[in-house]
mmCIF file with all atom_site columns, C-alpha atoms in Angstrom:
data_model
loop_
_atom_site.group_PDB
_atom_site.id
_atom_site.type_symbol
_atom_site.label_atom_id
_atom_site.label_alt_id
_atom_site.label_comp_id
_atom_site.label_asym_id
_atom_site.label_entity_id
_atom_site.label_seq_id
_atom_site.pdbx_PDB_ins_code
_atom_site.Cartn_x
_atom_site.Cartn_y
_atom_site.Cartn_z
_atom_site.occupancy
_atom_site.B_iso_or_equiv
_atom_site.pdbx_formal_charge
_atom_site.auth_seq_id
_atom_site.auth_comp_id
_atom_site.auth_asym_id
_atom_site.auth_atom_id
_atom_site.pdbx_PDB_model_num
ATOM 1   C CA . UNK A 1 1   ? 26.548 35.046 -16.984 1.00 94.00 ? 1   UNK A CA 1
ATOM 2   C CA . UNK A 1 2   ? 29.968 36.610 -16.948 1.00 98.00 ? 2   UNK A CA 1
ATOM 3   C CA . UNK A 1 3   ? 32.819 34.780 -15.549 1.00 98.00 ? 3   UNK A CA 1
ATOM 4   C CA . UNK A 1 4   ? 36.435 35.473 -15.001 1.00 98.00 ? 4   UNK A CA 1
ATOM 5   C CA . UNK A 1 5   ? 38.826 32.283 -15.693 1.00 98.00 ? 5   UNK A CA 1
ATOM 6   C CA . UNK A 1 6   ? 42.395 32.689 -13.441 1.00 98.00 ? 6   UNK A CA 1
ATOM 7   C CA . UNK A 1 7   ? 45.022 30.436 -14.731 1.00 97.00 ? 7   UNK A CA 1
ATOM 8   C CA . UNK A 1 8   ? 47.161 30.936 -12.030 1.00 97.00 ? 8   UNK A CA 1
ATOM 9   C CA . UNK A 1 9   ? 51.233 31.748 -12.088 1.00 95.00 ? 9   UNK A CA 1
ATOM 10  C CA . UNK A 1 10  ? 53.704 33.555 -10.634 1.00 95.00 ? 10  UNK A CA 1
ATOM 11  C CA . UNK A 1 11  ? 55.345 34.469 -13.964 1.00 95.00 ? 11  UNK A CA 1
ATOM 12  C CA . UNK A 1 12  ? 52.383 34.795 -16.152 1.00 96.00 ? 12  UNK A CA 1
ATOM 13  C CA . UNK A 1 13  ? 48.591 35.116 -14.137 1.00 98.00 ? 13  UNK A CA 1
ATOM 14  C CA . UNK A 1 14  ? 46.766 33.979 -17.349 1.00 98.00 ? 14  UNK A CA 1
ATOM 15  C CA . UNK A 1 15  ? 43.332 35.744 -17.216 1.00 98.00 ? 15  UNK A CA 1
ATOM 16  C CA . UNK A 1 16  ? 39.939 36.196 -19.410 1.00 98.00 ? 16  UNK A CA 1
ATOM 17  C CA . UNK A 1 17  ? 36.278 36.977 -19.104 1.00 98.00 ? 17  UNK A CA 1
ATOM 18  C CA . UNK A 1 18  ? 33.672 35.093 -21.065 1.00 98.00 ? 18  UNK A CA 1
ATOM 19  C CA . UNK A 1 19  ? 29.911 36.172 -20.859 1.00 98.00 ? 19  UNK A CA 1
ATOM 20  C CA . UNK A 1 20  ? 26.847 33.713 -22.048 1.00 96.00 ? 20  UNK A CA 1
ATOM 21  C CA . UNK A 1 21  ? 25.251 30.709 -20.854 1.00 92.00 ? 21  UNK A CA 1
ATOM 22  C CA . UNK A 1 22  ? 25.497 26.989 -21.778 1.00 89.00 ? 22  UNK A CA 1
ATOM 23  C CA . UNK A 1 23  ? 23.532 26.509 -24.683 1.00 87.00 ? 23  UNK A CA 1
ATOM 24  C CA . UNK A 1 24  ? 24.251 29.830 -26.841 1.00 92.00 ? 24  UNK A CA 1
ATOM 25  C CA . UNK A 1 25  ? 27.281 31.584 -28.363 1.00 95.00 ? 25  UNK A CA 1
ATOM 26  C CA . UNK A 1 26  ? 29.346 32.741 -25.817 1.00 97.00 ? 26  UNK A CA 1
ATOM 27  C CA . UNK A 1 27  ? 31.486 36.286 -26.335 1.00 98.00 ? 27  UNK A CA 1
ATOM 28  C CA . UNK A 1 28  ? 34.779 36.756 -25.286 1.00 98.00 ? 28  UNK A CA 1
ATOM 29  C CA . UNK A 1 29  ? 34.857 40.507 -23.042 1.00 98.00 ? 29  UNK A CA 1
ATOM 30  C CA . UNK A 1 30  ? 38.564 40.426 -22.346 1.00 98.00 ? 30  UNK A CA 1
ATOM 31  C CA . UNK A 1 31  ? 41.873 38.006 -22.294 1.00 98.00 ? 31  UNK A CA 1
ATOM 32  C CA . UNK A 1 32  ? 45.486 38.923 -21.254 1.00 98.00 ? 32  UNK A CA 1
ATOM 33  C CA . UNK A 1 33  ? 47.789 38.280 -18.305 1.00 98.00 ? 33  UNK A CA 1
ATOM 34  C CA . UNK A 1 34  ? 49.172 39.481 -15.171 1.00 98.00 ? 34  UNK A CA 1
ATOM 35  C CA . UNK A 1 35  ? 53.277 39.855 -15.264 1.00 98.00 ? 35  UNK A CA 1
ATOM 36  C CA . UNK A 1 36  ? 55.223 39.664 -12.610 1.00 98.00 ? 36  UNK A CA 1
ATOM 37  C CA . UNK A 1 37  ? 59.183 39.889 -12.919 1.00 97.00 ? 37  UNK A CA 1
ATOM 38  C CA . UNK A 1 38  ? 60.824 36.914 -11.940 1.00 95.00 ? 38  UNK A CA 1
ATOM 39  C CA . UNK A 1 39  ? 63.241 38.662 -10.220 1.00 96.00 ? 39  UNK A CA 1
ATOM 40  C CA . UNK A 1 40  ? 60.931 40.455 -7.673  1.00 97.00 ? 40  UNK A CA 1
ATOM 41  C CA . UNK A 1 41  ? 60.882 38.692 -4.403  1.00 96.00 ? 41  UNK A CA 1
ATOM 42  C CA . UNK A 1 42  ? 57.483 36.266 -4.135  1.00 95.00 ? 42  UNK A CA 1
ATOM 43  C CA . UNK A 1 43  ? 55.411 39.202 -1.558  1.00 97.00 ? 43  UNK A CA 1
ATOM 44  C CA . UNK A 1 44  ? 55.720 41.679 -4.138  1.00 98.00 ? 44  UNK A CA 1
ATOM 45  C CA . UNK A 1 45  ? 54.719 39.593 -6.905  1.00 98.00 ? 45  UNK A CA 1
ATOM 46  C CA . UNK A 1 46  ? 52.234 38.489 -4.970  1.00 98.00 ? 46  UNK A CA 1
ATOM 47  C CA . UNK A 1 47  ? 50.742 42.528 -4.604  1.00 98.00 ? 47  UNK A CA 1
ATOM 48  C CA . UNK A 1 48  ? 51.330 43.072 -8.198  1.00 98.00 ? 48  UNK A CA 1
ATOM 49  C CA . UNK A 1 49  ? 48.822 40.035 -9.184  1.00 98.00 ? 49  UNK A CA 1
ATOM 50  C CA . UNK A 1 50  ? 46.629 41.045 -6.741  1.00 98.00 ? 50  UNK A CA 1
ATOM 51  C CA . UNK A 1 51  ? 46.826 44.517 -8.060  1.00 98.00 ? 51  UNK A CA 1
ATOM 52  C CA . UNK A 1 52  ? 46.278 43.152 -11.637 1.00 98.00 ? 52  UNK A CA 1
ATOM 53  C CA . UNK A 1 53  ? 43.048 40.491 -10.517 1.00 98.00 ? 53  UNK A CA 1
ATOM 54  C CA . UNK A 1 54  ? 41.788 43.618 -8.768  1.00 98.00 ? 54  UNK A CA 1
ATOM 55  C CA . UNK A 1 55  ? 41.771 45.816 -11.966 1.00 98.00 ? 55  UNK A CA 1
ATOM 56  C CA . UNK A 1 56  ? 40.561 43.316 -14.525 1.00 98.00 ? 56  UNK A CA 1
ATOM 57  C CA . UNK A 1 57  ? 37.157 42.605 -11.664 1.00 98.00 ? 57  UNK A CA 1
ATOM 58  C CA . UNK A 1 58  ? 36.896 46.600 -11.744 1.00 98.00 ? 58  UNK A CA 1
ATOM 59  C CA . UNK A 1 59  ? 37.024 46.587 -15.366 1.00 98.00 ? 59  UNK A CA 1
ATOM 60  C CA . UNK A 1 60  ? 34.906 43.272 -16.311 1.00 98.00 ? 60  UNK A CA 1
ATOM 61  C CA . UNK A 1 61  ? 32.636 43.082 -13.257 1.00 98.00 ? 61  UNK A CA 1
ATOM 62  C CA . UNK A 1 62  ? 31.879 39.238 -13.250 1.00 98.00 ? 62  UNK A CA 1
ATOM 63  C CA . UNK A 1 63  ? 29.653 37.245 -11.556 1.00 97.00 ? 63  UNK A CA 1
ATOM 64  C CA . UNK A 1 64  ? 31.594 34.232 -10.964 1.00 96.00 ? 64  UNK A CA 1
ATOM 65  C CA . UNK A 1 65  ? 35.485 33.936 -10.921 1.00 98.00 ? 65  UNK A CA 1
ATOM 66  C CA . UNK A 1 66  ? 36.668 30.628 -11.860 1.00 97.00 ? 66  UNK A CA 1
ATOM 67  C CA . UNK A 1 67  ? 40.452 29.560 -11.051 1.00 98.00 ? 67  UNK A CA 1
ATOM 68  C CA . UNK A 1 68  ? 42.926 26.874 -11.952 1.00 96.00 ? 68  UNK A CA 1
ATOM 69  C CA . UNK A 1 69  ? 42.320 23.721 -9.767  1.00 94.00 ? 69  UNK A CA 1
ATOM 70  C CA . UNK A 1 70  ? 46.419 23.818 -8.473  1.00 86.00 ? 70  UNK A CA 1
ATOM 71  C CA . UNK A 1 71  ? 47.664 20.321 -9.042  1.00 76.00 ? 71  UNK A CA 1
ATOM 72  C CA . UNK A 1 72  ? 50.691 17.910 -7.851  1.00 67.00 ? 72  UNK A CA 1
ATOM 73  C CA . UNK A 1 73  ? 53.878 18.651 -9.630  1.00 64.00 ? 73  UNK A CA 1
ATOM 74  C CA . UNK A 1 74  ? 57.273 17.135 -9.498  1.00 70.00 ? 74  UNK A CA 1
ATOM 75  C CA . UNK A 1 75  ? 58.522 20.665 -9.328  1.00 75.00 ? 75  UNK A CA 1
ATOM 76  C CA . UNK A 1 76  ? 57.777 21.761 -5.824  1.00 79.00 ? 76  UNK A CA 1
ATOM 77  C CA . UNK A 1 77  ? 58.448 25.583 -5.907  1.00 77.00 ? 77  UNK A CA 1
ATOM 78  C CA . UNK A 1 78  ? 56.345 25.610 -9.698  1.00 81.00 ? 78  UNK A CA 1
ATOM 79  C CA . UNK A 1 79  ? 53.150 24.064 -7.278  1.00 87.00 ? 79  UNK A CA 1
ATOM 80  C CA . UNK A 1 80  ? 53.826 26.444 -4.459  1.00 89.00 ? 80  UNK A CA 1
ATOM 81  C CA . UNK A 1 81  ? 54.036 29.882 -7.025  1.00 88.00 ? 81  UNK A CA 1
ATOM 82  C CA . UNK A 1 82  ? 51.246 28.528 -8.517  1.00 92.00 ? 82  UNK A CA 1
ATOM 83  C CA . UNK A 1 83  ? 49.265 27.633 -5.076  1.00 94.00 ? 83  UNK A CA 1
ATOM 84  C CA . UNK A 1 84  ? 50.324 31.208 -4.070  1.00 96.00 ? 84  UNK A CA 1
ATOM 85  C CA . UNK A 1 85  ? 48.539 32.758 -7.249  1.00 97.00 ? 85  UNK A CA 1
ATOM 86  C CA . UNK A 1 86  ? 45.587 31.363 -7.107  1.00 97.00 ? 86  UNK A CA 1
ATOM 87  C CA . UNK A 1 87  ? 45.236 32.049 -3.395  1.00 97.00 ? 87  UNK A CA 1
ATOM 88  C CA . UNK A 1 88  ? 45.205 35.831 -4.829  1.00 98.00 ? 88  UNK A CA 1
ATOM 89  C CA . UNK A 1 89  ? 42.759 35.080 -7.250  1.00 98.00 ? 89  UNK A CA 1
ATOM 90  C CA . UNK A 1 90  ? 40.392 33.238 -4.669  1.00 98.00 ? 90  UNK A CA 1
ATOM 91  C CA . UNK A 1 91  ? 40.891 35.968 -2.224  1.00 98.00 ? 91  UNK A CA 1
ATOM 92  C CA . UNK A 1 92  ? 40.623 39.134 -4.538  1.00 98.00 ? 92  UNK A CA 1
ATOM 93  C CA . UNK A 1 93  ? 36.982 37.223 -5.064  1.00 98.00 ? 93  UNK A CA 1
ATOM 94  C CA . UNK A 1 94  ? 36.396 36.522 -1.960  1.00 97.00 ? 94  UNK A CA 1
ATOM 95  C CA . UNK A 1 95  ? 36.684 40.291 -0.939  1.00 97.00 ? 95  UNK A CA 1
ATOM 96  C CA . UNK A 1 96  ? 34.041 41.446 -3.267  1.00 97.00 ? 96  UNK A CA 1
ATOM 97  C CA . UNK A 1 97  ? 31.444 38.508 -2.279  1.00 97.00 ? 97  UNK A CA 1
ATOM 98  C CA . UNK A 1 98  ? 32.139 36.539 -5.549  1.00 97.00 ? 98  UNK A CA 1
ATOM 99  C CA . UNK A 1 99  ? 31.587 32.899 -5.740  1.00 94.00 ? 99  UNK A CA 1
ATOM 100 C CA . UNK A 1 100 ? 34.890 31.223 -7.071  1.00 95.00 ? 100 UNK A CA 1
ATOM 101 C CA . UNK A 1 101 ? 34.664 27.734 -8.473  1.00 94.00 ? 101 UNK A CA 1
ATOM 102 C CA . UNK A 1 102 ? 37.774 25.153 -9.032  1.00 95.00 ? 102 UNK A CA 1
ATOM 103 C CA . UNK A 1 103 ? 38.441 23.740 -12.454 1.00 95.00 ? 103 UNK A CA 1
ATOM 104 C CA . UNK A 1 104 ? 41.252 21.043 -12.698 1.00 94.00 ? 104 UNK A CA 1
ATOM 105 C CA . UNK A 1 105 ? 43.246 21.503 -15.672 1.00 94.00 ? 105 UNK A CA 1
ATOM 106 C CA . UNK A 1 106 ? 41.443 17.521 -17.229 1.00 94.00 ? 106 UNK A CA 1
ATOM 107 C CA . UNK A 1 107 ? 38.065 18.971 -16.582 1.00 93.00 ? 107 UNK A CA 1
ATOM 108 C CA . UNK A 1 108 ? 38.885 21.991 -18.197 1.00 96.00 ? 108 UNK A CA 1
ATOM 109 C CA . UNK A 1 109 ? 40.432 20.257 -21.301 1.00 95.00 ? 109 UNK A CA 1
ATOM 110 C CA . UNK A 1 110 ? 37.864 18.163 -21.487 1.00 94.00 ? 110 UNK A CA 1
ATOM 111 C CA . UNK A 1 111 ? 34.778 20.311 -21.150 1.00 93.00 ? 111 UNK A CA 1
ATOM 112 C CA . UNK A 1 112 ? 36.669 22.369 -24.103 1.00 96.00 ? 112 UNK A CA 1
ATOM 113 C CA . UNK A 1 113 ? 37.744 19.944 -26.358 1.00 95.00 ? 113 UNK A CA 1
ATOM 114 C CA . UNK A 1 114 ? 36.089 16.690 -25.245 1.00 94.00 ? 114 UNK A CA 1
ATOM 115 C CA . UNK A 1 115 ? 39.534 15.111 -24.193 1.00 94.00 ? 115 UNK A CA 1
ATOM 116 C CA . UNK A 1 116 ? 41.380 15.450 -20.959 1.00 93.00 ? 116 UNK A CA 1
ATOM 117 C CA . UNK A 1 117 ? 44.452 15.182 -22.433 1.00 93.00 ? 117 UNK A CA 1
ATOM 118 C CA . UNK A 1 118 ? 44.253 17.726 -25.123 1.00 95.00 ? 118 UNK A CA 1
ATOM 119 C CA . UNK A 1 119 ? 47.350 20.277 -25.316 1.00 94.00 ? 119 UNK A CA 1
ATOM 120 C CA . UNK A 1 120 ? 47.880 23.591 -25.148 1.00 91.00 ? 120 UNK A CA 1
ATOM 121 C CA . UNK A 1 121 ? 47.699 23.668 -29.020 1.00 94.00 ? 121 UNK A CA 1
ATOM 122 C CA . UNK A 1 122 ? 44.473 22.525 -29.341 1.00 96.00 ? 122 UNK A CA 1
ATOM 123 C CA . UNK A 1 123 ? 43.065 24.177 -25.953 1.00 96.00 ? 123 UNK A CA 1
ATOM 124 C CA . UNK A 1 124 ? 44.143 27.794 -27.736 1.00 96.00 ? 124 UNK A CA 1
ATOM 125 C CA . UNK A 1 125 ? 42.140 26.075 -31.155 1.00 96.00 ? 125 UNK A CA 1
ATOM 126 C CA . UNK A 1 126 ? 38.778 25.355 -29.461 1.00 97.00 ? 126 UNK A CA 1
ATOM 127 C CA . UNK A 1 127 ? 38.801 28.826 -27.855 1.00 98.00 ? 127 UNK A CA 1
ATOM 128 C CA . UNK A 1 128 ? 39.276 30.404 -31.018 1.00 97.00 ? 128 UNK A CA 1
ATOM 129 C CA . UNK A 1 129 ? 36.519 28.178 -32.498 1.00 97.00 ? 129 UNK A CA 1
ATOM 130 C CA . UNK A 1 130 ? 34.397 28.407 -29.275 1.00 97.00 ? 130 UNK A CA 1
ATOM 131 C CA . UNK A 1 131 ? 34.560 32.001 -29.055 1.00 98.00 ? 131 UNK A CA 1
ATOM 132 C CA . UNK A 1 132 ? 34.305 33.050 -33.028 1.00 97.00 ? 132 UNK A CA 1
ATOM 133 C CA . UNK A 1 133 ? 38.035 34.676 -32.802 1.00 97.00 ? 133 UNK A CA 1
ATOM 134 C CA . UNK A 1 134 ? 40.455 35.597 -35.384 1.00 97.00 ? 134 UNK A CA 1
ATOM 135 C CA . UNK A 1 135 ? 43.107 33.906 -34.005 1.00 95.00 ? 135 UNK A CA 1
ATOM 136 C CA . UNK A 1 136 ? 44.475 31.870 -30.805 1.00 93.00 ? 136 UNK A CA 1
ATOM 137 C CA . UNK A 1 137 ? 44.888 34.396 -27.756 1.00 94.00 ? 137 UNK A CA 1
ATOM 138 C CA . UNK A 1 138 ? 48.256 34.829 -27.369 1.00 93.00 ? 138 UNK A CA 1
ATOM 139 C CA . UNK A 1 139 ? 50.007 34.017 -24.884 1.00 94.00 ? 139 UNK A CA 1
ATOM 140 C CA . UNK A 1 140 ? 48.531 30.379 -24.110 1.00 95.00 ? 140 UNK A CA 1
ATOM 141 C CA . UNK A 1 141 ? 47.752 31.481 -20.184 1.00 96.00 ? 141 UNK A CA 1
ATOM 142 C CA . UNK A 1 142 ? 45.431 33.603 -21.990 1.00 98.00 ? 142 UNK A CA 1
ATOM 143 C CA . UNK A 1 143 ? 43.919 30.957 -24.081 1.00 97.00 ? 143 UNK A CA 1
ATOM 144 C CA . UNK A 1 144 ? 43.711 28.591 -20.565 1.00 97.00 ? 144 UNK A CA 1
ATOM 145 C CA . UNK A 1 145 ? 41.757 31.295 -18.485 1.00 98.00 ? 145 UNK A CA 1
ATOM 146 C CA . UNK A 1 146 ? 39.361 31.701 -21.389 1.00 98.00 ? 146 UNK A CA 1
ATOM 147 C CA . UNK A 1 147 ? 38.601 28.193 -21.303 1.00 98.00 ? 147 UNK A CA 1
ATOM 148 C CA . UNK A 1 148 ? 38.477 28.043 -18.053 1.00 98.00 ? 148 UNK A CA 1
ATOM 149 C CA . UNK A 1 149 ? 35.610 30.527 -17.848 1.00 98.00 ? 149 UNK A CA 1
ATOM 150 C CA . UNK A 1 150 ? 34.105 28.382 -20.997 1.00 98.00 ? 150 UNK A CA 1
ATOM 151 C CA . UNK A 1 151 ? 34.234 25.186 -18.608 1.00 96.00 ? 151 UNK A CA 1
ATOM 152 C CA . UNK A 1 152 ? 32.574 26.862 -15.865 1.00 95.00 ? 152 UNK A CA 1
ATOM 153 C CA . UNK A 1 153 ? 29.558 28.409 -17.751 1.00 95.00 ? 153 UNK A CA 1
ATOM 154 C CA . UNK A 1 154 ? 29.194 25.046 -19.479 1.00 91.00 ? 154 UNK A CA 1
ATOM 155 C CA . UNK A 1 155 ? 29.711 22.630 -16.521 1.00 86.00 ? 155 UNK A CA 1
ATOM 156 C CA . UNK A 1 156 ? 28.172 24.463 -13.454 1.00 72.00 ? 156 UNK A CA 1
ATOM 157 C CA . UNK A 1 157 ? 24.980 26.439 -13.324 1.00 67.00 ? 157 UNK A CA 1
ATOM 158 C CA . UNK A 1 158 ? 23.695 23.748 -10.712 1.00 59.00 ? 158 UNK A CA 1
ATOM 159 C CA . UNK A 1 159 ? 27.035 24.443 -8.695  1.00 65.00 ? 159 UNK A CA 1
ATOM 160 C CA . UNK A 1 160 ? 26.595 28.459 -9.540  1.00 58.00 ? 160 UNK A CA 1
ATOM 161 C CA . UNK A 1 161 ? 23.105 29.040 -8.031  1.00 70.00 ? 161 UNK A CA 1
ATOM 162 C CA . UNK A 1 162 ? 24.568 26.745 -4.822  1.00 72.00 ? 162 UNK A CA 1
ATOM 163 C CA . UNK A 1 163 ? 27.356 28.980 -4.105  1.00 70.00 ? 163 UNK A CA 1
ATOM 164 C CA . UNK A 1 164 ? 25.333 32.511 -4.886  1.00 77.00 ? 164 UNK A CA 1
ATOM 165 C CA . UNK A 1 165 ? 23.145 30.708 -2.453  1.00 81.00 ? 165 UNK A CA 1
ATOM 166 C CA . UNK A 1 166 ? 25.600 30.323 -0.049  1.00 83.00 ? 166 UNK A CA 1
ATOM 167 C CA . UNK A 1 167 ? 27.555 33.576 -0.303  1.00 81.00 ? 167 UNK A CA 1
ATOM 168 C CA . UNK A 1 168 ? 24.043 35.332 -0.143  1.00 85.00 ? 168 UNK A CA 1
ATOM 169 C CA . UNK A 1 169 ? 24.125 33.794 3.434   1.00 86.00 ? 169 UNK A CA 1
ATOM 170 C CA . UNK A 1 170 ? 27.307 34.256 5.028   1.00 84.00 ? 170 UNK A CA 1
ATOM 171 C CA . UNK A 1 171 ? 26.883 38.024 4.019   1.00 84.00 ? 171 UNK A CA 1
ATOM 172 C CA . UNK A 1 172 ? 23.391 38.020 5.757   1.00 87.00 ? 172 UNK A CA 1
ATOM 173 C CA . UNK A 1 173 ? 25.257 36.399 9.026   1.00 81.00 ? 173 UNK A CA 1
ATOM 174 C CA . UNK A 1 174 ? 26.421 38.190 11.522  1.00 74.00 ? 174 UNK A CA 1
ATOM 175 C CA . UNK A 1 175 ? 30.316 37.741 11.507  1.00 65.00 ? 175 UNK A CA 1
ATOM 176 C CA . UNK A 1 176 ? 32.261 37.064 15.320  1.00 65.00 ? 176 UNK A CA 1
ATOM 177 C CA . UNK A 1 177 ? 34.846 39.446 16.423  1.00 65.00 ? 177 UNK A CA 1
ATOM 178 C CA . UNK A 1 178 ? 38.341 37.580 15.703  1.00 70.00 ? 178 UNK A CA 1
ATOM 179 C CA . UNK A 1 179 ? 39.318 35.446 18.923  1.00 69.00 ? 179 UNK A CA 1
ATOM 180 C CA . UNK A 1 180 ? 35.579 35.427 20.294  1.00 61.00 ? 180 UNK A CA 1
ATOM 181 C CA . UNK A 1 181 ? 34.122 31.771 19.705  1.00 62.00 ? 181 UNK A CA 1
ATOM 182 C CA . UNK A 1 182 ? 30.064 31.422 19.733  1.00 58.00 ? 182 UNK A CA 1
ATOM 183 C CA . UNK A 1 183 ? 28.765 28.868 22.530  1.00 61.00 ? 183 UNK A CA 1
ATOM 184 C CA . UNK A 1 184 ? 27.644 26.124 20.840  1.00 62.00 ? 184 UNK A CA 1
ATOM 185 C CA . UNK A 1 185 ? 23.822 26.167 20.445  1.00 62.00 ? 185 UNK A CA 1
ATOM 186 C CA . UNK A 1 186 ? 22.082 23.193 22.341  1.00 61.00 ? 186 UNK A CA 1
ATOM 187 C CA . UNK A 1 187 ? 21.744 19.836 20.223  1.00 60.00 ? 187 UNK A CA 1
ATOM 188 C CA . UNK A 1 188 ? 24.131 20.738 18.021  1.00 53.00 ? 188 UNK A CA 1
ATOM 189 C CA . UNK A 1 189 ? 27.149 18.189 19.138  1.00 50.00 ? 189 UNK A CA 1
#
């Protein structure tokens, strides 16, 4: 299984692809970011991590995308940037038919280092460990979407064949025109 892990931002779109299955070794196949200068208004950051989701699935080719579970924050406009990137993520999916699972950042941390309060620190240590690497990917966002993908091919083959299931389906049904609404079929209220 190959799965690309979003960790969402505005700033920083941490991102990384991890193939195996739970069980085995897994193998890091890529880890970076998506930048977006702060000074740029919000659409055109926006197209820029789109642009960037769109060329690591082009490069990669995973199966599953999993993204950043977007939590409350005090800091209203750091939820909404962050709400705002991982809509991309989810829709750059989406487009291509691939099933996207959401990780909070506990379950993550958790699945990863057995605690769900772990920090960065030692999130960017059990992916190195996990994933037989040198050193911590650098920077951090990097080190969160590459557990992220970790957590998913760990917690959620059950969940994984459900939602290929399930895409597999709405692809196979016939999709109405925008603005027509199907008559509902009889017994069905």
């Amino acid at each position: 299984m190959r799965v690309l892990g979003v960790d969402p931002g505005l700033t920083r779109c941490g991102v990384g692809v991890v193939e195996g299955v739970a069980g085995r070794p897994l193998k890091m196949a890529g880890a970076g970011v998506v930048r977006t200068p702060a000074d740029a208004d919000i659409a055109h950051r926006l197209v820029l991590i789109e642009r960037g989701i769109e060329e690591w699935l082009d490069t990669h080719r995973p199966e599953f995308v999993a993204v950043e579970r977007v939590f409350s924050q005090h800091n209203v406009r750091t939820v909404m940037g962050t709400a705002q990137a991982s809509a991309v993520a989810m829709l750059c999916a989406a487009r291509r038919g691939l099933p996207v699972a959401l990780h909070t950042p506990s379950e993550v941390k958790a699945a990863v280092t057995g605690s769900g309060r772990a920090d960065k620190a030692q999130v960017g240590a059990m992916v190195t460990r996990l994933l037989r690497l040198d050193a911590p990917p650098k920077p951090a966002d990097a080190a969160d979407a590459l557990a992220l993908a970790i957590c998913h091919i760990w917690r959620a083959p059950a969940v994984n064949r459900l939602q290929q299931a399930q895409a597999a389906a709405r692809r196979a049904a016939p999709v109405p025109a925008p603005g027509i609404r199907r008559a509902p079929q009889k017994g069905t209220r």
